[in-house]
Amino acid sequence: MNAKRIIPRLSFWQIWNMNVGFFGIQYSFGLQQTAVNPIYSFLGAHAEQLPILNLAGPITGLLIQPLIGAISDKTWSPKWGRRKPFFLLGALFCSIALFLFPFSSTIWMAAGLLWILDAANNTAMEPYRAFIGDKLPEDQQTFGFQMQSLFVGAGITLANLSLFVFQKYFGGNASNGGIPVWVYYSFFLGSFCSIASVAWSVYKTPEIPPTEEELKALEKSKAESNFFTPFVEIITAIREMPKILWQLSLVYLFQWYALFVYWQFITPMLKWSLYGISETDETKANTLLESAKGGSAVAASDLTWAKSILHEVEIAVGQTGLMNGSYNIVTMISALLLVPFARKFTSRNTYIFCLFLTGLGIMTLPFIKNEYLILLPMIALGIGWASMMGLPYSMVSPSIPHRKRGIYMGVINMMIVIPMLIQTLSFGFIFNTFLGSNPSGAIILAGILFVAAGGCVFAMKPGAHTMRDL
């Protein structure tokens, strides 16, 4: 119908600059992984409540990303472009939510801010995935997606290491309950990184303007559109979805269910496996401190015990930050190193190996009782995370029509958030009924699910042309 779009090749630093904004988005995501659930605990939430309190991520991702994708596909501003207005607006609201989050005084205030934060993150993240396909020719897309993996690792690394460092140097020797002051510092840093990094990419990276024919098609489409058009287009896109995307959806069912379990239960696991603190101990310590603050008589020995318990809880949160920061450092290092392995062994086989490696590493965590040795399995998780953030996209991207790239990147995100939604609604029951409320069992189950995800990748058959971008 129209001539094939000519997309110029970009230099290393041009690809670098266009992906810098992913750093701020992923810093926010890193805080959600590591700090939000401990904040819920600081505010009095119980372990079985964590899945439902994390409902914001799956729901906002399910609704917002495909809608933003459909709308951005049909957007063009000579000044702002097609995708950039969306991730700039998302970053702005993300920055505001991060600044306000540590001021949460109740569980439900924190939950409400998490909804805003997740909505903003999803508004920013979806167009960023489509941005790679818009800006890069097919022979550079794997490099572009793996560069995003590098910034995923960098953003989440800083988020997690900030928690570890601020807790270590500003945590003090005791806690009086509530959200510790050092947590505020990490969120304030994230608030700055979110808007600053996205603004850099917006400033440094121009979008490719549509051709005259594409502009006419956009104007015609806008004239024929109504409120329901994006929803109809999403349904149509799903109905016409390439087979490889259906195969990816099964992989993602296991992979993202496992990741959500890991992120929710790694801190509860560490409290027990490394520091011997049960949820009962933590609840009792909080109750004693609240009673003391309320004027009730509490024995000095009980008060000392309660403060020591909550200090150990803070150390466990810091250890989670160190572990998650460690695996994201590995992600930064391995993201681009995976490209030659994908060239030699194919993206599919590299992805399979990384998922198997991740599963085995995760399953060892509950059995390691040393705070330094427990960092070793993070190497496996870091390599796996680098593959998850890049290789699936490069495998399916050549099968996605250019004019529907935004919609299909949103649909891929639906494949991510539906497993998270299923986990959110189901895992509280599984945790109490089948795992005996044991967080170590939850982590072992996550490892098994990663291995299952790797097995499902065997069914994916990306075309030979997929490898040209290597």
PDB file of C-alpha atoms in Angstrom, residues 148-345:
ATOM      1  CA  GLN A 148      16.826  -1.132  27.921  1.00  0.00           C
ATOM      2  CA  SER A 149      17.743  -4.175  30.008  1.00  0.00           C
ATOM      3  CA  LEU A 150      20.950  -2.408  30.993  1.00  0.00           C
ATOM      4  CA  PHE A 151      18.985   0.611  32.243  1.00  0.00           C
ATOM      5  CA  VAL A 152      16.466  -1.694  33.938  1.00  0.00           C
ATOM      6  CA  GLY A 153      19.396  -3.075  35.898  1.00  0.00           C
ATOM      7  CA  ALA A 154      20.879   0.363  36.555  1.00  0.00           C
ATOM      8  CA  GLY A 155      17.634   1.916  37.816  1.00  0.00           C
ATOM      9  CA  ILE A 156      16.662  -0.978  40.042  1.00  0.00           C
ATOM     10  CA  THR A 157      20.259  -1.295  41.286  1.00  0.00           C
ATOM     11  CA  LEU A 158      20.341   2.298  42.493  1.00  0.00           C
ATOM     12  CA  ALA A 159      16.909   1.926  44.097  1.00  0.00           C
ATOM     13  CA  ASN A 160      17.913  -1.177  46.025  1.00  0.00           C
ATOM     14  CA  LEU A 161      21.400  -0.050  46.952  1.00  0.00           C
ATOM     15  CA  SER A 162      20.014   3.283  48.155  1.00  0.00           C
ATOM     16  CA  LEU A 163      17.811   1.350  50.591  1.00  0.00           C
ATOM     17  CA  PHE A 164      20.793  -0.684  51.788  1.00  0.00           C
ATOM     18  CA  VAL A 165      23.147   2.312  52.126  1.00  0.00           C
ATOM     19  CA  PHE A 166      20.622   4.672  53.723  1.00  0.00           C
ATOM     20  CA  GLN A 167      19.567   1.978  56.209  1.00  0.00           C
ATOM     21  CA  LYS A 168      23.194   1.207  57.040  1.00  0.00           C
ATOM     22  CA  TYR A 169      24.262   4.817  57.624  1.00  0.00           C
ATOM     23  CA  PHE A 170      21.025   6.512  58.694  1.00  0.00           C
ATOM     24  CA  GLY A 171      19.074   3.617  60.214  1.00  0.00           C
ATOM     25  CA  GLY A 172      20.220   4.111  63.805  1.00  0.00           C
ATOM     26  CA  ASN A 173      20.314   1.384  66.382  1.00  0.00           C
ATOM     27  CA  ALA A 174      16.615   1.104  67.138  1.00  0.00           C
ATOM     28  CA  SER A 175      13.180   1.797  65.738  1.00  0.00           C
ATOM     29  CA  ASN A 176      10.081   3.262  67.295  1.00  0.00           C
ATOM     30  CA  GLY A 177       7.716   1.794  64.700  1.00  0.00           C
ATOM     31  CA  GLY A 178       6.269   3.409  61.590  1.00  0.00           C
ATOM     32  CA  ILE A 179       8.227   4.171  58.418  1.00  0.00           C
ATOM     33  CA  PRO A 180      11.950   4.747  59.177  1.00  0.00           C
ATOM     34  CA  VAL A 181      13.444   8.086  58.150  1.00  0.00           C
ATOM     35  CA  TRP A 182      16.044   6.457  55.890  1.00  0.00           C
ATOM     36  CA  VAL A 183      13.255   5.132  53.633  1.00  0.00           C
ATOM     37  CA  TYR A 184      12.290   8.741  52.853  1.00  0.00           C
ATOM     38  CA  TYR A 185      15.717   9.404  51.338  1.00  0.00           C
ATOM     39  CA  SER A 186      15.371   6.580  48.797  1.00  0.00           C
ATOM     40  CA  PHE A 187      11.964   7.796  47.673  1.00  0.00           C
ATOM     41  CA  PHE A 188      13.130  11.405  47.370  1.00  0.00           C
ATOM     42  CA  LEU A 189      16.056  10.285  45.221  1.00  0.00           C
ATOM     43  CA  GLY A 190      13.638   8.277  43.070  1.00  0.00           C
ATOM     44  CA  SER A 191      11.367  11.290  42.664  1.00  0.00           C
ATOM     45  CA  PHE A 192      14.269  13.245  41.156  1.00  0.00           C
ATOM     46  CA  CYS A 193      15.557  10.386  38.969  1.00  0.00           C
ATOM     47  CA  SER A 194      12.126   9.687  37.500  1.00  0.00           C
ATOM     48  CA  ILE A 195      11.541  13.090  35.934  1.00  0.00           C
ATOM     49  CA  ALA A 196      15.196  13.999  35.274  1.00  0.00           C
ATOM     50  CA  SER A 197      16.108  10.881  33.275  1.00  0.00           C
ATOM     51  CA  VAL A 198      12.946  10.924  31.155  1.00  0.00           C
ATOM     52  CA  ALA A 199      13.387  14.646  30.471  1.00  0.00           C
ATOM     53  CA  TRP A 200      16.933  13.883  29.231  1.00  0.00           C
ATOM     54  CA  SER A 201      15.680  11.293  26.716  1.00  0.00           C
ATOM     55  CA  VAL A 202      12.856  13.564  25.581  1.00  0.00           C
ATOM     56  CA  TYR A 203      15.347  16.385  24.997  1.00  0.00           C
ATOM     57  CA  LYS A 204      18.034  14.282  23.271  1.00  0.00           C
ATOM     58  CA  THR A 205      15.899  12.004  21.072  1.00  0.00           C
ATOM     59  CA  PRO A 206      13.704  13.302  18.263  1.00  0.00           C
ATOM     60  CA  GLU A 207      10.974  11.021  16.981  1.00  0.00           C
ATOM     61  CA  ILE A 208      10.707  10.026  13.324  1.00  0.00           C
ATOM     62  CA  PRO A 209       7.860  12.024  11.761  1.00  0.00           C
ATOM     63  CA  PRO A 210       5.197  10.111   9.853  1.00  0.00           C
ATOM     64  CA  THR A 211       5.186  10.230   6.069  1.00  0.00           C
ATOM     65  CA  GLU A 212       2.593  12.310   4.268  1.00  0.00           C
ATOM     66  CA  GLU A 213       0.603   9.168   3.584  1.00  0.00           C
ATOM     67  CA  GLU A 214       0.794   8.114   7.239  1.00  0.00           C
ATOM     68  CA  LEU A 215      -0.339  11.583   8.357  1.00  0.00           C
ATOM     69  CA  LYS A 216      -3.397  11.360   6.105  1.00  0.00           C
ATOM     70  CA  ALA A 217      -4.152   7.914   7.521  1.00  0.00           C
ATOM     71  CA  LEU A 218      -3.809   9.274  11.075  1.00  0.00           C
ATOM     72  CA  GLU A 219      -6.150  12.182  10.352  1.00  0.00           C
ATOM     73  CA  LYS A 220      -8.694   9.881   8.737  1.00  0.00           C
ATOM     74  CA  SER A 221      -8.487   7.468  11.668  1.00  0.00           C
ATOM     75  CA  LYS A 222      -8.976  10.308  14.178  1.00  0.00           C
ATOM     76  CA  ALA A 223     -12.007  11.568  12.280  1.00  0.00           C
ATOM     77  CA  GLU A 224     -13.570   8.096  12.398  1.00  0.00           C
ATOM     78  CA  SER A 225     -12.633   7.396  16.024  1.00  0.00           C
ATOM     79  CA  ASN A 226     -14.859   7.587  19.081  1.00  0.00           C
ATOM     80  CA  PHE A 227     -14.542   6.742  22.772  1.00  0.00           C
ATOM     81  CA  PHE A 228     -14.813   2.991  22.124  1.00  0.00           C
ATOM     82  CA  THR A 229     -12.321   2.841  19.234  1.00  0.00           C
ATOM     83  CA  PRO A 230      -9.210   2.011  21.341  1.00  0.00           C
ATOM     84  CA  PHE A 231     -11.086  -0.819  23.093  1.00  0.00           C
ATOM     85  CA  VAL A 232     -12.249  -2.261  19.758  1.00  0.00           C
ATOM     86  CA  GLU A 233      -8.715  -2.045  18.381  1.00  0.00           C
ATOM     87  CA  ILE A 234      -7.294  -3.878  21.391  1.00  0.00           C
ATOM     88  CA  ILE A 235      -9.836  -6.697  21.010  1.00  0.00           C
ATOM     89  CA  THR A 236      -9.142  -6.902  17.267  1.00  0.00           C
ATOM     90  CA  ALA A 237      -5.386  -6.975  17.872  1.00  0.00           C
ATOM     91  CA  ILE A 238      -5.747  -9.833  20.349  1.00  0.00           C
ATOM     92  CA  ARG A 239      -7.963 -11.757  17.931  1.00  0.00           C
ATOM     93  CA  GLU A 240      -5.409 -11.322  15.123  1.00  0.00           C
ATOM     94  CA  MET A 241      -2.361 -11.812  17.351  1.00  0.00           C
ATOM     95  CA  PRO A 242       0.590 -13.703  15.786  1.00  0.00           C
ATOM     96  CA  LYS A 243       1.011 -17.267  17.050  1.00  0.00           C
ATOM     97  CA  ILE A 244       4.368 -16.519  18.676  1.00  0.00           C
ATOM     98  CA  LEU A 245       2.673 -14.003  20.988  1.00  0.00           C
ATOM     99  CA  TRP A 246       0.205 -16.658  22.161  1.00  0.00           C
ATOM    100  CA  GLN A 247       3.168 -18.913  22.900  1.00  0.00           C
ATOM    101  CA  LEU A 248       4.866 -16.083  24.807  1.00  0.00           C
ATOM    102  CA  SER A 249       1.738 -15.627  26.925  1.00  0.00           C
ATOM    103  CA  LEU A 250       2.161 -19.144  28.383  1.00  0.00           C
ATOM    104  CA  VAL A 251       5.821 -18.458  29.188  1.00  0.00           C
ATOM    105  CA  TYR A 252       4.845 -15.209  30.888  1.00  0.00           C
ATOM    106  CA  LEU A 253       2.119 -16.905  32.933  1.00  0.00           C
ATOM    107  CA  PHE A 254       4.768 -18.846  34.858  1.00  0.00           C
ATOM    108  CA  GLN A 255       7.572 -16.276  34.679  1.00  0.00           C
ATOM    109  CA  TRP A 256       5.679 -13.264  36.020  1.00  0.00           C
ATOM    110  CA  TYR A 257       3.717 -15.235  38.620  1.00  0.00           C
ATOM    111  CA  ALA A 258       7.103 -16.392  39.916  1.00  0.00           C
ATOM    112  CA  LEU A 259       8.594 -12.888  39.905  1.00  0.00           C
ATOM    113  CA  PHE A 260       5.672 -11.430  41.828  1.00  0.00           C
ATOM    114  CA  VAL A 261       5.994 -14.188  44.454  1.00  0.00           C
ATOM    115  CA  TYR A 262       9.720 -13.492  44.776  1.00  0.00           C
ATOM    116  CA  TRP A 263       9.309  -9.718  45.149  1.00  0.00           C
ATOM    117  CA  GLN A 264       6.567 -10.085  47.759  1.00  0.00           C
ATOM    118  CA  PHE A 265       8.113 -12.795  49.885  1.00  0.00           C
ATOM    119  CA  ILE A 266      11.889 -12.329  49.733  1.00  0.00           C
ATOM    120  CA  THR A 267      11.877  -9.955  52.750  1.00  0.00           C
ATOM    121  CA  PRO A 268       9.595 -12.185  54.886  1.00  0.00           C
ATOM    122  CA  MET A 269      11.840 -15.126  53.967  1.00  0.00           C
ATOM    123  CA  LEU A 270      14.984 -13.244  55.022  1.00  0.00           C
ATOM    124  CA  LYS A 271      13.443 -12.173  58.332  1.00  0.00           C
ATOM    125  CA  TRP A 272      13.018 -15.838  59.238  1.00  0.00           C
ATOM    126  CA  SER A 273      15.861 -17.641  57.430  1.00  0.00           C
ATOM    127  CA  LEU A 274      18.652 -15.156  58.269  1.00  0.00           C
ATOM    128  CA  TYR A 275      17.429 -13.393  61.407  1.00  0.00           C
ATOM    129  CA  GLY A 276      14.999 -15.853  63.016  1.00  0.00           C
ATOM    130  CA  ILE A 277      12.153 -13.326  63.217  1.00  0.00           C
ATOM    131  CA  SER A 278       8.635 -14.640  62.730  1.00  0.00           C
ATOM    132  CA  GLU A 279       5.631 -12.525  61.800  1.00  0.00           C
ATOM    133  CA  THR A 280       4.334 -13.198  65.330  1.00  0.00           C
ATOM    134  CA  ASP A 281       7.507 -11.657  66.791  1.00  0.00           C
ATOM    135  CA  GLU A 282       7.196  -8.605  64.543  1.00  0.00           C
ATOM    136  CA  THR A 283       3.513  -8.122  65.378  1.00  0.00           C
ATOM    137  CA  LYS A 284       4.203  -8.446  69.104  1.00  0.00           C
ATOM    138  CA  ALA A 285       7.088  -5.944  68.902  1.00  0.00           C
ATOM    139  CA  ASN A 286       4.920  -3.406  67.078  1.00  0.00           C
ATOM    140  CA  THR A 287       2.138  -3.866  69.635  1.00  0.00           C
ATOM    141  CA  LEU A 288       4.509  -3.303  72.559  1.00  0.00           C
ATOM    142  CA  LEU A 289       5.919  -0.123  71.018  1.00  0.00           C
ATOM    143  CA  GLU A 290       2.466   1.192  70.184  1.00  0.00           C
ATOM    144  CA  SER A 291       1.376   0.507  73.773  1.00  0.00           C
ATOM    145  CA  ALA A 292       4.435   2.328  75.123  1.00  0.00           C
ATOM    146  CA  LYS A 293       3.782   5.306  72.852  1.00  0.00           C
ATOM    147  CA  GLY A 294       0.152   5.322  74.007  1.00  0.00           C
ATOM    148  CA  GLY A 295       1.201   5.655  77.658  1.00  0.00           C
ATOM    149  CA  SER A 296       0.701   2.058  78.772  1.00  0.00           C
ATOM    150  CA  ALA A 297       3.179   0.508  81.180  1.00  0.00           C
ATOM    151  CA  VAL A 298       5.643  -1.717  79.340  1.00  0.00           C
ATOM    152  CA  ALA A 299       8.553  -3.476  81.048  1.00  0.00           C
ATOM    153  CA  ALA A 300      11.952  -2.094  80.101  1.00  0.00           C
ATOM    154  CA  SER A 301      13.133  -5.550  79.027  1.00  0.00           C
ATOM    155  CA  ASP A 302      10.103  -5.954  76.738  1.00  0.00           C
ATOM    156  CA  LEU A 303      10.695  -2.535  75.249  1.00  0.00           C
ATOM    157  CA  THR A 304      14.345  -3.341  74.582  1.00  0.00           C
ATOM    158  CA  TRP A 305      13.347  -6.656  72.988  1.00  0.00           C
ATOM    159  CA  ALA A 306      10.741  -4.966  70.770  1.00  0.00           C
ATOM    160  CA  LYS A 307      13.194  -2.331  69.562  1.00  0.00           C
ATOM    161  CA  SER A 308      15.831  -4.967  68.804  1.00  0.00           C
ATOM    162  CA  ILE A 309      13.292  -7.036  66.820  1.00  0.00           C
ATOM    163  CA  LEU A 310      12.228  -4.068  64.706  1.00  0.00           C
ATOM    164  CA  HIS A 311      15.849  -3.099  64.185  1.00  0.00           C
ATOM    165  CA  GLU A 312      16.491  -6.598  62.840  1.00  0.00           C
ATOM    166  CA  VAL A 313      13.446  -6.169  60.574  1.00  0.00           C
ATOM    167  CA  GLU A 314      15.016  -2.985  59.194  1.00  0.00           C
ATOM    168  CA  ILE A 315      18.261  -4.882  58.595  1.00  0.00           C
ATOM    169  CA  ALA A 316      16.281  -7.544  56.690  1.00  0.00           C
ATOM    170  CA  VAL A 317      14.805  -4.811  54.485  1.00  0.00           C
ATOM    171  CA  GLY A 318      18.314  -3.483  53.875  1.00  0.00           C
ATOM    172  CA  GLN A 319      19.509  -7.004  53.043  1.00  0.00           C
ATOM    173  CA  THR A 320      16.705  -7.295  50.495  1.00  0.00           C
ATOM    174  CA  GLY A 321      17.913  -4.061  48.975  1.00  0.00           C
ATOM    175  CA  LEU A 322      21.464  -5.395  48.821  1.00  0.00           C
ATOM    176  CA  MET A 323      20.326  -8.651  47.196  1.00  0.00           C
ATOM    177  CA  ASN A 324      18.057  -7.005  44.667  1.00  0.00           C
ATOM    178  CA  GLY A 325      20.700  -4.397  43.976  1.00  0.00           C
ATOM    179  CA  SER A 326      23.239  -7.178  43.435  1.00  0.00           C
ATOM    180  CA  TYR A 327      21.159  -9.032  40.875  1.00  0.00           C
ATOM    181  CA  ASN A 328      20.506  -5.800  39.024  1.00  0.00           C
ATOM    182  CA  ILE A 329      24.239  -5.035  38.903  1.00  0.00           C
ATOM    183  CA  VAL A 330      24.612  -8.423  37.230  1.00  0.00           C
ATOM    184  CA  THR A 331      21.776  -7.435  34.879  1.00  0.00           C
ATOM    185  CA  MET A 332      23.669  -4.276  33.909  1.00  0.00           C
ATOM    186  CA  ILE A 333      26.825  -6.271  33.196  1.00  0.00           C
ATOM    187  CA  SER A 334      25.175  -9.167  31.374  1.00  0.00           C
ATOM    188  CA  ALA A 335      22.503  -7.312  29.350  1.00  0.00           C
ATOM    189  CA  LEU A 336      24.722  -6.538  26.358  1.00  0.00           C
ATOM    190  CA  LEU A 337      26.891  -9.642  26.879  1.00  0.00           C
ATOM    191  CA  LEU A 338      23.837 -11.795  26.126  1.00  0.00           C
ATOM    192  CA  VAL A 339      23.730 -10.459  22.548  1.00  0.00           C
ATOM    193  CA  PRO A 340      26.665 -12.577  21.237  1.00  0.00           C
ATOM    194  CA  PHE A 341      25.285 -15.625  23.075  1.00  0.00           C
ATOM    195  CA  ALA A 342      21.945 -15.074  21.339  1.00  0.00           C
ATOM    196  CA  ARG A 343      23.823 -14.823  18.029  1.00  0.00           C
ATOM    197  CA  LYS A 344      25.588 -18.112  18.581  1.00  0.00           C
ATOM    198  CA  PHE A 345      22.905 -20.176  20.320  1.00  0.00           C
TER     199      PHE A 345
END
